[in-house]
Tab-separated table of C-alpha atoms in Angstrom:
chain	number	residue	atom	x	y	z
A	749	MET	CA	-18.061	-3.401	11.666
A	750	LEU	CA	-14.907	-5.045	13.002
A	751	ALA	CA	-15.881	-8.150	11.020
A	752	LEU	CA	-15.952	-6.035	7.836
A	753	VAL	CA	-12.379	-4.860	8.416
A	754	GLY	CA	-11.318	-8.398	9.319
A	755	VAL	CA	-12.631	-9.801	6.049
A	756	ALA	CA	-10.958	-6.944	4.166
A	757	ALA	CA	-7.648	-7.724	5.935
A	758	VAL	CA	-7.847	-11.382	4.871
A	759	VAL	CA	-8.600	-10.422	1.257
A	760	ALA	CA	-5.903	-7.733	1.259
A	761	GLY	CA	-3.333	-10.153	2.689
A	762	ALA	CA	-4.107	-12.783	0.062
A	763	ILE	CA	-3.868	-10.233	-2.762
A	764	GLN	CA	-0.620	-8.861	-1.310
A	765	ARG	CA	0.869	-12.344	-1.548
A	766	LEU	CA	-0.499	-12.920	-5.053
A	767	THR	CA	0.441	-9.579	-6.637
A	768	GLY	CA	3.149	-8.070	-4.374
A	769	LEU	CA	1.226	-4.822	-3.793
A	770	ALA	CA	-2.182	-3.368	-2.982
A	771	PHE	CA	-2.620	-4.379	0.677
A	772	ILE	CA	-3.582	-0.886	1.863
A	773	LEU	CA	-5.347	-0.087	-1.409
A	774	VAL	CA	-7.807	-2.904	-0.686
A	775	LEU	CA	-8.016	-2.217	3.068
A	776	ILE	CA	-8.218	1.595	3.071
A	777	GLY	CA	-11.983	1.915	2.503
A	778	PRO	CA	-13.241	-0.360	5.301
A	779	VAL	CA	-10.561	0.661	7.828
A	780	VAL	CA	-11.194	4.401	7.336
A	781	LEU	CA	-14.951	3.839	7.449
A	782	VAL	CA	-14.701	2.090	10.837
A	783	TYR	CA	-11.777	3.887	12.527
A	784	GLY	CA	-11.702	7.323	10.883
A	785	PRO	CA	-9.166	8.944	8.528
A	786	VAL	CA	-6.319	9.365	11.019
A	787	ASP	CA	-6.465	6.235	13.172
A	788	GLY	CA	-7.719	4.135	10.261
A	789	VAL	CA	-4.692	4.933	8.088
A	790	THR	CA	-2.350	4.453	11.062
A	791	LEU	CA	-3.883	1.027	11.694
A	792	ALA	CA	-3.671	0.123	7.985
A	793	VAL	CA	0.014	1.086	7.895
A	794	LEU	CA	0.708	-1.086	10.945
A	795	LEU	CA	-1.104	-4.066	9.403
A	796	ALA	CA	0.842	-3.531	6.170
A	797	VAL	CA	4.049	-3.961	8.189
A	798	VAL	CA	2.708	-7.299	9.408
A	799	ALA	CA	1.826	-8.323	5.841
A	800	SER	CA	5.247	-7.448	4.396
A	801	ALA	CA	7.114	-9.062	7.304
A	802	ILE	CA	5.239	-12.340	6.797
A	803	ALA	CA	5.566	-12.269	2.989
A	804	LEU	CA	9.271	-11.335	2.900
A	805	PRO	CA	10.929	-14.648	3.899
A	806	SER	CA	9.466	-16.519	0.909
A	807	ALA	CA	10.514	-13.692	-1.444
A	808	TRP	CA	13.985	-13.024	0.001
A	809	ARG	CA	16.013	-14.798	-2.709
A	810	GLU	CA	14.449	-12.772	-5.529
A	811	VAL	CA	14.947	-9.293	-4.035
A	812	ASP	CA	16.754	-6.803	-6.299
A	813	TRP	CA	18.725	-5.140	-3.503
A	814	ARG	CA	20.302	-2.344	-5.557
A	815	ARG	CA	16.993	-0.943	-6.763
A	816	ALA	CA	15.188	-1.708	-3.512
A	817	LEU	CA	17.683	0.208	-1.369
A	818	TRP	CA	17.657	3.273	-3.643
A	819	LEU	CA	13.849	3.378	-3.619
A	820	LEU	CA	13.787	2.815	0.126
A	821	GLY	CA	16.383	5.496	0.853
A	822	ALA	CA	14.620	8.163	-1.209
A	823	GLY	CA	11.313	7.275	0.422
A	824	LEU	CA	12.662	7.538	3.943
A	825	VAL	CA	13.861	11.085	3.230
A	826	ALA	CA	10.399	12.130	1.982
A	827	ALA	CA	8.318	10.258	4.585
A	828	PRO	CA	8.446	12.925	7.350
A	829	PHE	CA	6.811	15.440	4.997
A	830	GLY	CA	4.003	13.000	4.226
A	831	ALA	CA	3.445	12.356	7.934
A	832	LEU	CA	2.622	16.046	8.432
A	833	MET	CA	-0.492	15.880	6.242
A	834	PRO	CA	-2.817	14.221	8.808
A	835	ARG	CA	-1.791	16.854	11.373
A	836	LEU	CA	-2.438	19.825	9.111
A	837	LEU	CA	-5.759	18.899	7.487
A	838	PRO	CA	-9.197	18.816	9.164
A	839	GLU	CA	-11.099	15.518	8.996
A	840	PRO	CA	-13.276	16.282	5.895
A	841	ALA	CA	-10.238	17.509	3.941
A	842	LEU	CA	-8.241	14.474	5.042
A	843	LEU	CA	-11.036	12.146	3.915
A	844	PHE	CA	-11.110	13.852	0.514
A	845	ALA	CA	-7.299	13.603	0.299
A	846	ILE	CA	-7.323	9.875	1.103
A	847	ALA	CA	-10.103	9.228	-1.426
A	848	ALA	CA	-8.229	11.242	-4.066
A	849	LEU	CA	-4.968	9.372	-3.434
A	850	ALA	CA	-6.808	6.052	-3.647
A	851	ILE	CA	-8.398	7.021	-6.970
A	852	VAL	CA	-5.046	8.212	-8.333
A	853	ALA	CA	-3.593	4.901	-7.199
A	854	LEU	CA	-6.248	3.000	-9.101
A	855	LEU	CA	-5.736	5.108	-12.217
A	856	GLY	CA	-1.944	4.914	-11.882
A	857	PRO	CA	-1.407	2.085	-14.397
A	858	ARG	CA	-3.282	4.114	-17.053
A	859	LEU	CA	-1.223	7.213	-16.304
A	860	SER	CA	2.104	5.423	-16.075
A	861	VAL	CA	2.889	5.290	-19.818
A	862	PRO	CA	2.926	9.078	-20.413
A	863	ALA	CA	4.835	9.523	-17.174
A	864	SER	CA	7.299	6.723	-17.836
A	865	ALA	CA	10.201	9.018	-18.748
A	866	VAL	CA	10.085	10.561	-15.267
A	867	PHE	CA	10.733	7.173	-13.660
A	868	ARG	CA	13.691	6.018	-15.745
A	869	GLY	CA	17.314	5.815	-14.656
A	870	ARG	CA	18.825	6.756	-11.303
A	871	ARG	CA	16.936	10.065	-11.178
A	872	GLY	CA	13.691	8.206	-11.841
A	873	THR	CA	14.490	5.794	-9.012
A	874	ILE	CA	14.899	8.696	-6.594
A	875	VAL	CA	11.718	10.436	-7.830
A	876	ALA	CA	9.675	7.242	-7.557
A	877	GLY	CA	11.070	6.400	-4.123
A	878	ALA	CA	10.431	9.904	-2.773
A	879	ALA	CA	6.862	9.951	-4.116
A	880	ALA	CA	6.137	6.495	-2.728
A	881	GLY	CA	7.604	7.290	0.692
A	882	PHE	CA	5.629	10.543	0.944
A	883	MET	CA	2.354	8.843	-0.012
A	884	HIS	CA	2.949	5.919	2.329
A	885	ALA	CA	3.463	8.155	5.361
A	886	ALA	CA	0.478	10.322	4.382
A	887	SER	CA	-2.042	7.641	3.488
A	888	GLY	CA	-0.340	4.259	3.116
A	889	LEU	CA	-0.905	4.341	-0.654
A	890	SER	CA	2.636	4.008	-1.996
A	891	GLY	CA	1.815	1.506	-4.736
A	892	PRO	CA	1.196	3.866	-7.706
A	893	ALA	CA	4.688	5.353	-7.811
A	894	LEU	CA	6.319	1.949	-7.329
A	895	ALA	CA	4.154	0.359	-10.022
A	896	ALA	CA	4.799	3.196	-12.476
A	897	TYR	CA	8.544	2.889	-11.870
A	898	ALA	CA	8.438	-0.884	-12.389
A	899	ILE	CA	6.615	-0.443	-15.699
A	900	ALA	CA	8.953	2.314	-16.896
A	901	GLU	CA	12.044	0.277	-16.037
A	902	ARG	CA	10.508	-2.984	-17.307
A	903	TRP	CA	11.295	-4.551	-13.969
A	904	ASP	CA	10.726	-8.307	-13.912
A	905	GLN	CA	7.412	-8.926	-12.107
A	906	ARG	CA	8.708	-11.620	-9.757
A	907	ARG	CA	11.739	-9.557	-8.695
A	908	PHE	CA	9.587	-6.455	-8.348
A	909	ALA	CA	7.027	-8.260	-6.161
A	910	ALA	CA	9.818	-9.606	-3.951
A	911	SER	CA	11.651	-6.263	-3.723
A	912	ALA	CA	8.400	-4.469	-2.916
A	913	GLN	CA	8.170	-6.380	0.373
A	914	VAL	CA	11.515	-4.936	1.526
A	915	ILE	CA	10.551	-1.433	0.404
A	916	LEU	CA	7.069	-1.526	1.947
A	917	LEU	CA	8.395	-2.976	5.191
A	918	GLY	CA	10.884	-0.090	5.460
A	919	TYR	CA	8.261	2.512	4.574
A	920	GLY	CA	5.813	0.951	7.009
A	921	LEU	CA	8.172	0.862	9.984
A	922	THR	CA	9.162	4.484	9.331
A	923	SER	CA	5.526	5.550	9.028
A	924	VAL	CA	4.644	3.833	12.312
A	925	LEU	CA	7.501	5.689	14.029
A	926	LEU	CA	6.323	9.002	12.551
A	927	ARG	CA	2.577	8.513	13.081
A	928	GLY	CA	2.693	6.510	16.316
A	929	LEU	CA	0.595	3.462	17.154
A	930	PRO	CA	-3.140	3.443	16.405
A	931	ALA	CA	-5.557	4.295	19.204
A	932	ALA	CA	-7.749	1.306	18.335
A	933	PRO	CA	-8.328	-1.279	21.097
A	934	ALA	CA	-5.514	-3.805	21.492
A	935	TRP	CA	-8.001	-6.625	20.831
A	936	ASP	CA	-8.937	-5.099	17.467
A	937	ILE	CA	-5.282	-4.738	16.474
A	938	ALA	CA	-4.463	-8.321	17.475
A	939	LEU	CA	-7.481	-9.742	15.662
A	940	LEU	CA	-6.814	-7.766	12.489
A	941	GLY	CA	-3.150	-8.766	12.617
A	942	ALA	CA	-4.233	-12.404	12.749
A	943	CYS	CA	-6.603	-11.819	9.811
A	944	THR	CA	-3.743	-10.260	7.848
A	945	ALA	CA	-1.481	-13.247	8.568
A	946	ALA	CA	-4.278	-15.629	7.566
A	947	GLY	CA	-4.694	-13.755	4.295
A	948	ILE	CA	-0.975	-13.988	3.505
A	949	LEU	CA	-1.017	-17.728	4.196
A	950	CYS	CA	-4.130	-18.187	2.043
A	951	GLY	CA	-2.432	-16.273	-0.761
A	952	ALA	CA	0.620	-18.527	-0.479
A	953	LEU	CA	-1.630	-21.586	-0.905
A	954	LEU	CA	-3.468	-20.021	-3.851
A	955	VAL	CA	-0.492	-18.477	-5.649
A	956	ARG	CA	-0.143	-21.394	-8.060
A	957	ARG	CA	-3.895	-21.873	-8.513
A	958	VAL	CA	-5.317	-18.372	-8.963
A	959	PRO	CA	-4.526	-16.539	-12.218
A	960	VAL	CA	-2.836	-13.184	-11.619
A	961	ALA	CA	-5.475	-11.504	-13.809
A	962	LEU	CA	-8.265	-12.765	-11.538
A	963	ALA	CA	-6.432	-11.638	-8.389
A	964	ARG	CA	-5.924	-8.169	-9.879
A	965	ALA	CA	-9.602	-7.960	-10.894
A	966	VAL	CA	-10.732	-8.773	-7.331
A	967	MET	CA	-8.229	-6.237	-6.004
A	968	LEU	CA	-9.581	-3.509	-8.287
A	969	TRP	CA	-13.213	-4.148	-7.366
A	970	CYS	CA	-12.462	-4.097	-3.627
A	971	ALA	CA	-10.276	-1.016	-3.955
A	972	TRP	CA	-12.786	0.976	-6.025
A	973	ILE	CA	-15.571	0.187	-3.566
A	974	GLY	CA	-13.334	1.265	-0.679
A	975	ALA	CA	-12.285	4.511	-2.386
A	976	LEU	CA	-15.887	5.431	-3.187
A	977	VAL	CA	-16.983	4.680	0.393
A	978	VAL	CA	-14.309	7.077	1.715
A	979	LEU	CA	-15.363	9.705	-0.832
A	980	VAL	CA	-19.024	9.422	0.205
A	981	ARG	CA	-18.036	9.727	3.860
A	982	ALA	CA	-16.070	12.871	3.014
A	983	ILE	CA	-19.101	14.384	1.284
A	984	VAL	CA	-21.322	13.498	4.252
A	985	ALA	CA	-18.803	15.069	6.658
A	986	VAL	CA	-18.895	18.328	4.683
A	987	THR	CA	-22.689	18.465	4.301
A	988	ALA	CA	-23.583	17.298	7.822
């Protein structure tokens, strides 16, 4: 089962480098299946910090610091409220919540056009940042709000992908402080961290060879499978 999460970490790291987002969206299904809804999300958030830290140096020059800092600041204010969710919900409810957030994340691009007015201007920046920070601390799935904001503001894709690494790194470090370190064995964490780094490096080699559309298609297939696996586990936990 550790091998399953390792492969998912490599794929997630490569897609993170290719698209700028979706690391936890791809990883959430396998990591929750193997480590449970609380420790699995905590581990995924920690690995996402590794992914963003490795990806950031190559993206540094294209970061839009004004937008990134506003989104980051709003998210840091909301993050403590998101961190309470795993402590308040029993395991079956938490599994359902994670599956629901993953499905909303996958449907986010379809829902972003009607909601675009909410994410425009300075107020929209604060709303998007707060929503993303809350979701990241709760489940690691901060991508939908950030993606919807980028679409609403017509944010250049390259600058958005670069800025997302700063934002996700800040959210991730805050979430680790709020949630604590995962209880998984140190060997597992080290191995999965290495798999994440390998995925980022593979993505860097493939970035000029793999069409973005293909990378996004692979991301969606992996993410949908992961979300459905978590949903099935939630149903089994309720009926067992």
